[in-house]
CSV table of C-alpha atoms in Angstrom, one decimal:
chain,number,residue,atom,x,y,z
C,285,MET,CA,85.5,82.8,72.8
C,286,LEU,CA,85.5,84.9,75.1
C,287,GLN,CA,88.9,86.1,74.9
C,288,ARG,CA,88.2,86.2,71.0
C,289,ALA,CA,85.1,88.3,71.6
C,290,GLN,CA,87.0,90.8,73.1
C,291,GLU,CA,89.8,91.0,70.9
C,292,THR,CA,86.9,92.4,68.2
C,293,GLU,CA,84.9,94.7,70.5
C,294,THR,CA,85.4,98.0,69.4
C,295,ASP,CA,86.7,100.6,71.7
C,296,THR,CA,83.3,102.1,72.3
C,297,VAL,CA,82.0,98.7,72.8
C,298,LEU,CA,84.6,97.6,75.2
C,299,ILE,CA,84.2,101.1,77.8
C,300,ASP,CA,80.6,100.8,77.7
C,301,ARG,CA,80.7,97.5,79.0
C,302,LEU,CA,83.4,97.6,81.3
C,303,GLN,CA,81.6,101.4,82.5
C,304,LYS,CA,78.5,99.5,83.0
C,305,ALA,CA,79.8,96.5,84.9
C,306,ALA,CA,81.3,99.1,87.0
C,307,PHE,CA,78.0,101.0,88.1
C,308,GLU,CA,76.3,97.9,88.3
C,309,TYR,CA,78.7,97.0,91.5
C,310,PHE,CA,76.6,99.4,93.1
C,311,LEU,CA,73.7,97.8,92.4
C,312,ARG,CA,74.5,94.9,93.8
C,313,HIS,CA,76.8,96.0,96.7
C,314,THR,CA,74.4,98.5,98.4
C,315,ASN,CA,71.8,97.9,101.1
C,316,PRO,CA,68.6,99.0,100.1
C,317,GLU,CA,67.3,99.8,103.4
C,318,ASN,CA,69.8,102.7,104.3
C,319,GLY,CA,71.8,103.1,101.3
C,320,LEU,CA,75.0,102.3,102.7
C,321,VAL,CA,77.8,100.5,100.4
C,322,ALA,CA,80.3,98.1,100.9
C,323,ASP,CA,83.7,98.9,100.5
C,324,THR,CA,84.4,95.9,98.7
C,325,SER,CA,82.7,93.2,97.0
C,326,ILE,CA,83.4,90.5,99.6
C,327,LYS,CA,79.9,89.4,101.1
C,328,THR,CA,81.7,90.5,105.6
C,329,SER,CA,82.4,94.2,104.5
C,330,HIS,CA,81.7,97.2,105.9
C,331,CYS,CA,80.1,100.7,104.0
C,332,SER,CA,83.0,103.0,103.1
C,333,ILE,CA,81.7,106.3,103.3
C,334,ALA,CA,83.5,107.2,100.5
C,335,ALA,CA,82.1,104.2,98.2
C,336,VAL,CA,78.8,106.3,99.3
C,337,GLY,CA,80.1,109.2,97.4
C,338,PHE,CA,81.4,108.0,94.6
C,339,ALA,CA,78.5,105.7,94.1
C,340,LEU,CA,76.3,108.9,94.4
C,341,SER,CA,77.6,110.7,91.7
C,342,SER,CA,77.6,107.4,89.8
C,343,TYR,CA,73.7,107.2,89.8
C,344,PRO,CA,73.2,110.7,86.9
C,345,VAL,CA,75.6,108.8,84.8
C,346,ALA,CA,73.4,105.4,85.1
C,347,VAL,CA,70.6,107.4,84.2
C,348,GLU,CA,71.8,109.1,81.7
C,349,ARG,CA,73.1,105.9,79.8
C,350,GLY,CA,70.0,104.2,80.4
C,351,TRP,CA,71.2,101.9,82.8
C,352,ILE,CA,68.5,102.7,85.4
C,353,GLU,CA,65.6,104.8,86.0
C,354,ARG,CA,65.6,108.5,87.1
C,355,SER,CA,63.0,107.9,89.8
C,356,GLU,CA,64.9,105.1,90.9
C,357,ALA,CA,68.3,106.8,91.3
C,358,ALA,CA,66.7,110.0,92.9
C,359,GLU,CA,64.8,107.3,95.5
C,360,ARG,CA,68.3,105.3,95.9
C,361,VAL,CA,70.5,108.6,96.5
C,362,ALA,CA,67.5,110.1,98.6
C,363,THR,CA,68.1,106.4,100.5
C,364,SER,CA,71.6,107.2,101.3
C,365,LEU,CA,71.2,110.5,102.5
C,366,ARG,CA,68.0,110.5,104.6
C,367,PHE,CA,70.1,107.9,106.5
C,368,PHE,CA,73.2,110.2,107.3
C,369,ALA,CA,70.6,113.1,107.9
C,370,GLU,CA,69.2,110.7,110.4
C,371,SER,CA,72.4,109.0,111.8
C,372,ARG,CA,73.7,109.5,115.2
C,373,GLN,CA,76.2,111.8,115.8
C,374,GLY,CA,77.8,112.0,119.0
C,375,GLU,CA,81.5,110.0,120.7
C,376,GLU,CA,79.3,107.2,121.7
C,377,ARG,CA,79.8,103.3,120.4
C,378,ARG,CA,77.0,103.2,118.5
C,379,ALA,CA,77.5,106.8,116.6
C,380,THR,CA,77.7,107.2,113.1
C,381,GLY,CA,79.8,110.4,112.9
C,382,TYR,CA,80.5,113.5,115.0
C,383,ARG,CA,80.5,117.3,114.1
C,384,GLY,CA,79.2,116.3,110.8
C,385,PHE,CA,81.8,114.1,109.7
C,386,TYR,CA,81.7,110.3,109.3
C,387,TYR,CA,83.7,107.4,110.5
C,388,HIS,CA,86.0,105.5,107.9
C,389,PHE,CA,83.5,102.3,107.8
C,390,LEU,CA,80.3,101.7,109.6
C,391,ASP,CA,78.4,98.4,109.5
C,392,MET,CA,75.9,97.7,106.6
C,393,LYS,CA,73.2,97.1,108.3
C,394,THR,CA,73.1,99.6,111.8
C,395,GLY,CA,75.3,102.3,110.3
C,396,HIS,CA,77.1,102.1,113.2
C,397,ARG,CA,81.0,102.5,113.3
C,398,ALA,CA,83.3,99.8,112.7
C,399,TRP,CA,86.2,98.4,113.7
C,400,ASN,CA,88.0,101.1,115.4
C,401,SER,CA,87.7,103.5,112.7
C,402,GLU,CA,88.2,106.9,112.7
C,403,LEU,CA,86.4,109.7,111.6
C,404,SER,CA,87.8,110.2,108.5
C,405,THR,CA,88.2,113.6,107.3
C,406,ILE,CA,88.8,112.4,103.4
C,407,ASP,CA,86.0,110.0,103.6
C,408,SER,CA,83.8,112.3,104.9
C,409,GLY,CA,84.9,114.8,102.0
C,410,LEU,CA,84.4,112.5,99.2
C,411,PHE,CA,80.7,111.4,100.6
C,412,ILE,CA,80.0,114.9,100.8
C,413,ILE,CA,81.4,115.9,96.9
C,414,GLY,CA,80.0,112.7,95.7
C,415,ALA,CA,76.1,114.5,97.4
C,416,LEU,CA,76.6,117.4,95.8
C,417,GLY,CA,77.6,115.7,92.2
C,418,ALA,CA,74.1,114.2,92.7
C,419,ALA,CA,72.4,117.1,94.1
C,420,ALA,CA,73.6,119.5,90.6
C,421,TYR,CA,71.8,116.5,88.4
C,422,PHE,CA,68.7,116.0,90.3
C,423,THR,CA,67.1,119.4,89.8
C,424,GLY,CA,63.6,118.6,89.1
C,425,GLU,CA,60.6,119.5,91.1
C,426,SER,CA,60.0,116.2,92.4
C,427,GLU,CA,59.7,115.7,96.2
C,428,THR,CA,62.5,113.4,96.1
C,429,GLU,CA,64.5,115.7,94.1
C,430,THR,CA,63.8,118.3,96.3
C,431,GLU,CA,64.6,116.2,99.2
C,432,ILE,CA,68.3,114.7,97.9
C,433,ARG,CA,69.5,119.1,97.3
C,434,ASP,CA,67.3,119.8,101.0
C,435,LEU,CA,69.7,117.2,102.3
C,436,THR,CA,73.0,117.8,100.7
C,437,LYS,CA,72.8,121.2,101.4
C,438,LEU,CA,72.3,120.0,105.4
C,439,LEU,CA,74.7,117.5,105.4
C,440,TYR,CA,77.4,120.1,104.3
C,441,GLU,CA,76.4,122.7,106.5
C,442,ARG,CA,77.0,120.3,109.2
C,443,CYS,CA,80.2,119.9,108.8
C,444,ASP,CA,82.5,121.7,111.4
C,445,TRP,CA,85.8,122.3,109.0
C,446,ARG,CA,86.9,124.6,111.9
C,447,TRP,CA,87.2,121.8,114.4
C,448,ALA,CA,88.7,119.7,111.6
C,449,MET,CA,91.9,121.5,111.2
C,450,ASN,CA,92.5,121.0,114.8
C,451,LYS,CA,93.9,124.5,115.2
C,452,GLY,CA,96.2,124.7,112.2
C,453,LEU,CA,96.1,125.8,109.1
C,454,THR,CA,96.6,122.0,107.6
C,455,MET,CA,93.7,119.7,107.4
C,456,SER,CA,93.9,116.9,109.9
C,457,MET,CA,93.1,113.5,108.5
C,458,GLY,CA,90.9,112.4,111.9
C,459,TRP,CA,90.0,112.1,114.7
C,460,LYS,CA,89.0,109.5,117.4
C,461,PRO,CA,86.7,109.0,120.3
C,462,SER,CA,89.6,107.8,122.6
C,463,SER,CA,92.5,109.9,121.7
C,464,GLY,CA,91.6,112.8,119.4
C,465,PHE,CA,93.1,114.0,116.9
C,466,LEU,CA,95.3,111.9,114.7
C,467,ARG,CA,98.5,113.1,114.5
C,468,TRP,CA,99.0,113.7,111.1
C,469,ARG,CA,97.8,116.5,108.4
C,470,TYR,CA,96.9,116.9,104.6
C,471,GLN,CA,99.8,118.1,103.9
C,472,GLY,CA,102.0,117.6,100.1
C,473,TYR,CA,100.8,117.3,97.3
C,474,ASP,CA,97.6,114.4,97.8
C,475,GLU,CA,94.4,113.8,97.0
C,476,ALA,CA,92.9,116.3,99.8
C,477,VAL,CA,92.3,119.3,97.0
C,478,PHE,CA,89.0,118.9,96.7
C,479,LEU,CA,88.9,118.7,100.5
C,480,TYR,CA,90.3,122.3,100.9
C,481,LEU,CA,88.2,123.9,98.4
C,482,LEU,CA,84.7,122.1,100.3
C,483,ALA,CA,86.5,123.7,103.8
C,484,ILE,CA,86.8,126.9,102.7
C,485,ALA,CA,83.4,127.2,100.3
C,486,SER,CA,81.3,126.4,104.0
C,487,PRO,CA,78.9,129.6,104.7
C,488,THR,CA,78.6,128.0,108.3
C,489,HIS,CA,82.1,126.5,109.7
C,490,PRO,CA,84.7,127.6,107.5
C,491,ALA,CA,87.9,127.1,107.0
C,492,PRO,CA,90.2,129.8,106.9
C,493,ALA,CA,90.7,130.7,103.5
C,494,GLU,CA,94.4,130.6,104.2
C,495,SER,CA,94.2,127.0,104.6
C,496,PHE,CA,94.3,125.9,100.7
C,497,ASP,CA,97.9,127.8,100.6
C,498,ALA,CA,98.8,126.1,103.9
C,499,PHE,CA,98.5,123.1,102.3
C,500,ALA,CA,99.6,124.2,98.6
C,501,SER,CA,103.2,125.3,100.2
C,502,THR,CA,104.1,121.8,101.0
C,503,TYR,CA,103.7,120.5,97.6
C,504,THR,CA,107.2,118.9,96.4
C,505,TRP,CA,108.3,119.2,92.8
C,506,MET,CA,110.4,117.2,90.9
C,507,MET,CA,111.1,116.9,86.8
C,508,ALA,CA,109.8,114.6,84.5
C,509,LYS,CA,111.9,114.6,81.3
C,510,ASP,CA,111.2,118.4,80.6
C,511,ASP,CA,108.4,119.0,82.3
C,512,PRO,CA,107.9,119.9,86.3
C,513,TYR,CA,106.1,117.6,88.0
C,514,LEU,CA,104.1,118.0,91.4
C,515,TYR,CA,105.3,115.0,92.4
C,516,ALA,CA,102.9,112.0,94.4
C,517,GLY,CA,103.5,108.6,93.8
C,518,PRO,CA,99.8,106.6,94.4
C,519,LEU,CA,98.4,107.1,90.7
C,520,PHE,CA,94.5,107.9,92.6
C,521,ILE,CA,96.2,111.0,94.1
C,522,HIS,CA,96.6,112.4,90.8
C,523,LEU,CA,92.9,111.2,89.4
C,524,PHE,CA,90.3,111.7,92.8
C,525,SER,CA,89.5,115.8,93.5
C,526,HIS,CA,89.3,115.3,89.1
C,527,ALA,CA,86.6,113.2,89.3
C,528,TRP,CA,84.6,116.3,89.7
C,529,ILE,CA,86.4,119.0,89.4
C,530,ASP,CA,87.4,120.2,85.7
C,531,PHE,CA,90.9,121.7,86.2
C,532,ARG,CA,90.9,122.5,82.7
C,533,GLY,CA,92.1,126.2,82.2
C,534,ILE,CA,91.8,127.2,85.7
C,535,ASN,CA,94.9,127.5,87.8
C,536,ASP,CA,96.3,128.6,91.3
C,537,LYS,CA,99.6,130.6,92.0
C,538,HIS,CA,101.4,127.6,93.2
C,539,MET,CA,100.7,125.8,89.6
C,540,ALA,CA,101.0,129.2,87.6
C,541,GLU,CA,104.6,129.8,89.0
C,542,LYS,CA,105.9,126.4,87.4
C,543,GLY,CA,104.1,127.2,83.7
C,544,THR,CA,101.4,124.0,84.3
C,545,ASP,CA,98.2,123.1,85.7
C,546,TYR,CA,96.8,120.2,87.7
C,547,PHE,CA,95.4,118.6,84.8
C,548,ARG,CA,98.7,118.9,82.6
C,549,ASN,CA,100.4,117.4,85.6
C,550,THR,CA,97.9,114.5,85.9
C,551,GLN,CA,99.3,113.6,82.5
C,552,VAL,CA,102.9,113.8,83.4
C,553,ALA,CA,101.3,111.6,86.4
C,554,ILE,CA,100.5,109.1,83.4
C,555,ASP,CA,103.9,109.5,81.4
C,556,VAL,CA,105.8,108.8,84.3
C,557,GLN,CA,104.1,105.7,85.2
C,558,ARG,CA,104.5,104.2,81.4
C,559,ASP,CA,108.1,105.4,81.7
C,560,TYR,CA,108.9,103.5,85.2
C,561,ALA,CA,106.7,100.7,84.0
C,562,ASP,CA,108.6,100.3,80.5
C,563,ARG,CA,112.0,101.0,82.3
C,564,ASN,CA,110.6,97.8,84.9
C,565,PRO,CA,113.9,98.3,87.6
C,566,GLY,CA,112.1,95.7,90.0
C,567,HIS,CA,112.5,93.3,87.2
C,568,PHE,CA,109.0,92.3,87.8
C,569,VAL,CA,106.6,90.1,85.7
C,570,GLY,CA,104.7,91.8,83.2
C,571,TYR,CA,105.8,95.0,83.0
C,572,GLY,CA,105.6,96.9,80.3
C,573,ARG,CA,104.9,100.9,78.7
C,574,ASN,CA,101.0,99.0,78.5
C,575,VAL,CA,100.9,97.5,81.6
C,576,TRP,CA,101.0,99.6,84.1
C,577,GLY,CA,99.3,100.9,87.0
C,578,LEU,CA,100.6,101.7,90.2
C,579,THR,CA,98.6,102.9,93.2
C,580,ALA,CA,96.9,102.8,96.4
C,581,CYS,CA,95.4,98.9,96.4
C,582,ASP,CA,96.0,95.4,97.8
C,583,GLY,CA,98.5,93.5,97.5
C,584,PRO,CA,100.2,89.5,98.0
C,585,ILE,CA,100.5,89.3,101.6
C,586,PRO,CA,104.1,88.7,102.8
C,587,THR,CA,103.7,85.2,103.4
C,588,VAL,CA,102.6,84.4,99.4
C,589,HIS,CA,105.6,82.1,98.1
C,590,ARG,CA,106.9,84.3,95.4
C,591,ARG,CA,108.0,83.5,91.5
C,592,HIS,CA,109.9,86.1,90.4
C,593,SER,CA,112.0,86.7,86.8
C,594,SER,CA,115.2,86.7,88.5
C,595,ASN,CA,116.3,84.7,91.4
C,596,SER,CA,116.0,88.0,94.2
C,597,ARG,CA,113.0,87.6,96.2
C,598,PRO,CA,111.2,91.6,96.3
C,599,LYS,CA,109.0,91.9,99.6
C,600,VAL,CA,105.7,92.0,98.8
C,601,LEU,CA,103.6,94.6,101.0
C,602,GLY,CA,100.0,93.9,101.3
C,603,TYR,CA,97.9,96.6,101.1
C,604,ALA,CA,100.2,99.4,100.0
C,605,ALA,CA,100.4,102.7,98.4
C,606,ARG,CA,102.5,101.8,95.2
C,607,GLY,CA,103.9,104.4,93.6
C,608,ALA,CA,106.5,105.7,90.2
C,609,PRO,CA,109.1,106.1,90.0
C,610,LEU,CA,110.0,106.3,93.7
C,611,GLY,CA,108.4,103.5,95.1
C,612,PRO,CA,107.3,101.4,97.2
C,613,ASP,CA,106.5,98.4,94.5
C,614,ASP,CA,106.1,94.8,94.7
C,615,GLY,CA,105.1,94.1,91.2
C,616,THR,CA,101.5,94.9,91.9
C,617,ILE,CA,99.6,96.4,89.2
C,618,ALA,CA,96.0,98.1,89.4
C,619,PRO,CA,93.9,96.6,86.2
C,620,TRP,CA,91.4,99.3,86.1
C,621,ALA,CA,93.9,102.8,86.2
C,622,PRO,CA,94.3,103.2,83.0
C,623,LEU,CA,91.1,103.3,82.0
C,624,ALA,CA,90.6,105.6,85.3
C,625,CYS,CA,92.9,108.1,83.1
C,626,LEU,CA,90.7,108.4,79.8
C,627,PRO,CA,90.2,111.8,80.1
C,628,PHE,CA,94.2,112.6,80.2
C,629,ASP,CA,95.3,110.9,77.6
C,630,LYS,CA,92.6,108.6,75.5
C,631,GLN,CA,95.4,106.4,73.9
C,632,ALA,CA,97.2,105.4,76.7
C,633,ALA,CA,94.0,104.7,78.5
C,634,ILE,CA,92.7,102.1,75.6
C,635,GLU,CA,96.4,100.7,74.6
C,636,GLY,CA,96.9,100.1,78.5
C,637,THR,CA,93.5,98.2,79.3
C,638,ARG,CA,93.5,96.5,76.3
C,639,ALA,CA,96.9,95.4,76.8
C,640,ILE,CA,95.7,94.1,80.3
C,641,LEU,CA,93.0,92.5,79.1
C,642,ASP,CA,94.7,90.9,76.2
C,643,ALA,CA,97.2,89.4,78.4
C,644,TYR,CA,95.6,88.2,81.4
C,645,PRO,CA,92.0,87.3,80.0
C,646,ASN,CA,90.8,85.4,83.1
C,647,LEU,CA,91.6,88.9,85.5
C,648,LEU,CA,87.8,89.9,85.8
C,649,LEU,CA,85.2,89.2,88.0
C,650,ASP,CA,82.3,89.5,87.7
C,651,GLY,CA,82.9,91.5,84.3
C,652,ARG,CA,84.5,94.1,87.1
C,653,PHE,CA,88.7,94.8,87.0
C,654,PRO,CA,89.7,93.1,90.8
C,655,GLY,CA,91.0,95.9,93.0
C,656,GLY,CA,94.9,94.3,91.9
C,657,PHE,CA,97.1,91.4,90.5
C,658,ASN,CA,100.6,90.8,90.5
C,659,PRO,CA,102.2,88.6,87.6
C,660,THR,CA,105.3,87.9,89.6
C,661,ILE,CA,103.2,86.1,92.0
C,662,ALA,CA,102.6,82.1,91.3
C,663,GLY,CA,98.3,81.3,90.6
C,664,ASN,CA,96.2,79.5,88.8
C,665,GLY,CA,97.5,81.4,85.4
C,666,PRO,CA,99.7,83.9,84.1
C,667,GLU,CA,98.0,87.0,85.9
C,668,GLY,CA,99.6,85.6,89.0
C,669,TRP,CA,98.3,86.6,92.4
C,670,VAL,CA,94.6,88.5,91.9
C,671,ASP,CA,92.6,90.3,94.7
C,672,ASP,CA,89.7,88.6,95.6
C,673,ARG,CA,87.5,91.4,95.2
C,674,SER,CA,86.5,94.4,93.3
C,675,VAL,CA,86.9,97.8,95.6
C,676,ALA,CA,83.9,100.5,95.7
C,677,ILE,CA,86.2,103.3,95.0
C,678,ASP,CA,88.0,102.3,91.7
C,679,GLN,CA,84.1,101.0,90.3
C,680,GLY,CA,83.2,105.2,90.9
C,681,LEU,CA,85.9,106.4,90.0
C,682,LEU,CA,85.6,104.7,86.6
C,683,VAL,CA,82.2,105.3,86.0
C,684,MET,CA,83.0,108.6,86.0
C,685,MET,CA,86.1,109.6,84.6
C,686,ILE,CA,84.6,107.3,81.5
C,687,GLU,CA,82.1,109.9,81.5
C,688,ASN,CA,83.7,112.7,81.9
C,689,GLU,CA,85.7,111.7,78.7
C,690,ARG,CA,82.6,110.9,76.8
C,691,THR,CA,79.9,113.8,77.3
C,692,GLY,CA,81.6,116.1,80.5
C,693,LEU,CA,78.6,115.0,82.3
C,694,LEU,CA,80.1,115.5,86.0
C,695,TRP,CA,82.5,118.0,85.4
C,696,ASN,CA,79.6,120.4,83.4
C,697,LEU,CA,77.9,119.4,86.5
C,698,MET,CA,79.9,120.6,89.0
C,699,ARG,CA,81.1,123.7,87.1
C,700,LYS,CA,77.8,125.0,88.4
C,701,SER,CA,78.2,124.6,91.6
C,702,PRO,CA,78.3,127.6,93.7
C,703,ILE,CA,79.9,126.1,96.5
C,704,LEU,CA,82.8,124.3,94.7
C,705,ARG,CA,83.1,127.7,92.5
C,706,THR,CA,83.5,129.9,96.0
C,707,GLY,CA,86.0,127.4,97.3
C,708,LEU,CA,88.2,127.6,93.4
C,709,LYS,CA,87.9,131.7,94.1
C,710,LYS,CA,88.8,131.4,98.0
C,711,ALA,CA,91.9,129.7,97.2
C,712,GLY,CA,93.3,131.6,94.3
C,713,PHE,CA,92.3,130.0,91.7
C,714,THR,CA,91.4,132.0,88.3
C,715,GLY,CA,90.9,131.3,84.4
C,716,GLY,CA,89.1,129.5,81.9
C,717,TRP,CA,84.9,128.5,82.8
C,718,LEU,CA,85.7,129.9,86.3
C,719,ASP,CA,85.6,133.3,84.9
C,720,ASP,CA,83.7,133.0,82.3
C,721,GLU,CA,80.4,131.1,83.8
C,722,PRO,CA,78.2,132.5,86.2
C,723,ALA,CA,77.3,130.1,89.6
C,724,ILE,CA,73.7,128.7,89.2
C,725,ALA,CA,72.4,128.5,92.8
């Protein structure tokens, strides 16, 4: 009966159902006392600070959709921001962050650093831009909404971006108290576009404006059919910055020189993914032009028995940043990925979502997409191996991207952000709404 009901759903009803279910992750997996959000739906999961950022920017969507009262959403946002504003900043074990940044994973109850996780610049940035999205929406005069804006300003201005550059022109990926900065930097096209924009716009501890050019000068280009393509294999790289930034009609010199832009580049990335899945060079089970989605996600661990369409035994990767067309690939698909592409190619997104749900009707967990599945691996049904958890950042990305296609809510809010506009202009972006619309403080 469930499969038959899904088959008769209109596109609008289907998208409504999946978007609402994605948002409900945050109602179920947030600690109401401190606003920390679990990285995954597993009961023992720690908080991911990136997950908090996606949650913060999902609350405006929920208010507009009528899933939660504005006052309740504002209080939830304020609870998270209060915790981070008051949390311990330092090098000691029980700290939550240092120099305005935060450890990648935190204990859900205490907010202390979990495991030996790094002080993560990208995940801290996702938290900060998530807060900026919420602050751009909650502009009322109530005490709570005023507090949201004040706390967001404090948290953003506390970030010491100069320190995070570690004496270079590109951003360090992170830092640990015991060993200092990680050896890796954000170079090459990756999810850090928004991070550099936040860093160079800072009124207190800015990164140098030329850091964006230093980052962009490391881009790798290839051709996809007749289109120049700014290459990154995993699909999430082509989506994360776009969750908050409307790149339509604006451009920097690096994209303009190639006659393209970041929005068009994501459209090409979708075509690359679909073409790759259609060719299916690895001969994995289930791949096709409408069954695609290679990105960073959990997968079957290498000890899992494999059921493959040929006699070969492909290596499985566990957690990996899978990508197309250059790999890596082990047959694991992120089923949420097509729907997250809704603003870029609505037809491909809907056809992909329907194809996955029709072929694998038992895939959803509590109505939400799992992090990944692999039909090449033997399982209890045609789905094969299925991740036993939903992932917070996947759900938040769905909430935001679906809404950006439907109403442009987050894009419209962030167009008016003085911080974002300053960062884009310092990075050399021009055109479109960036030239036409005044900033609103």
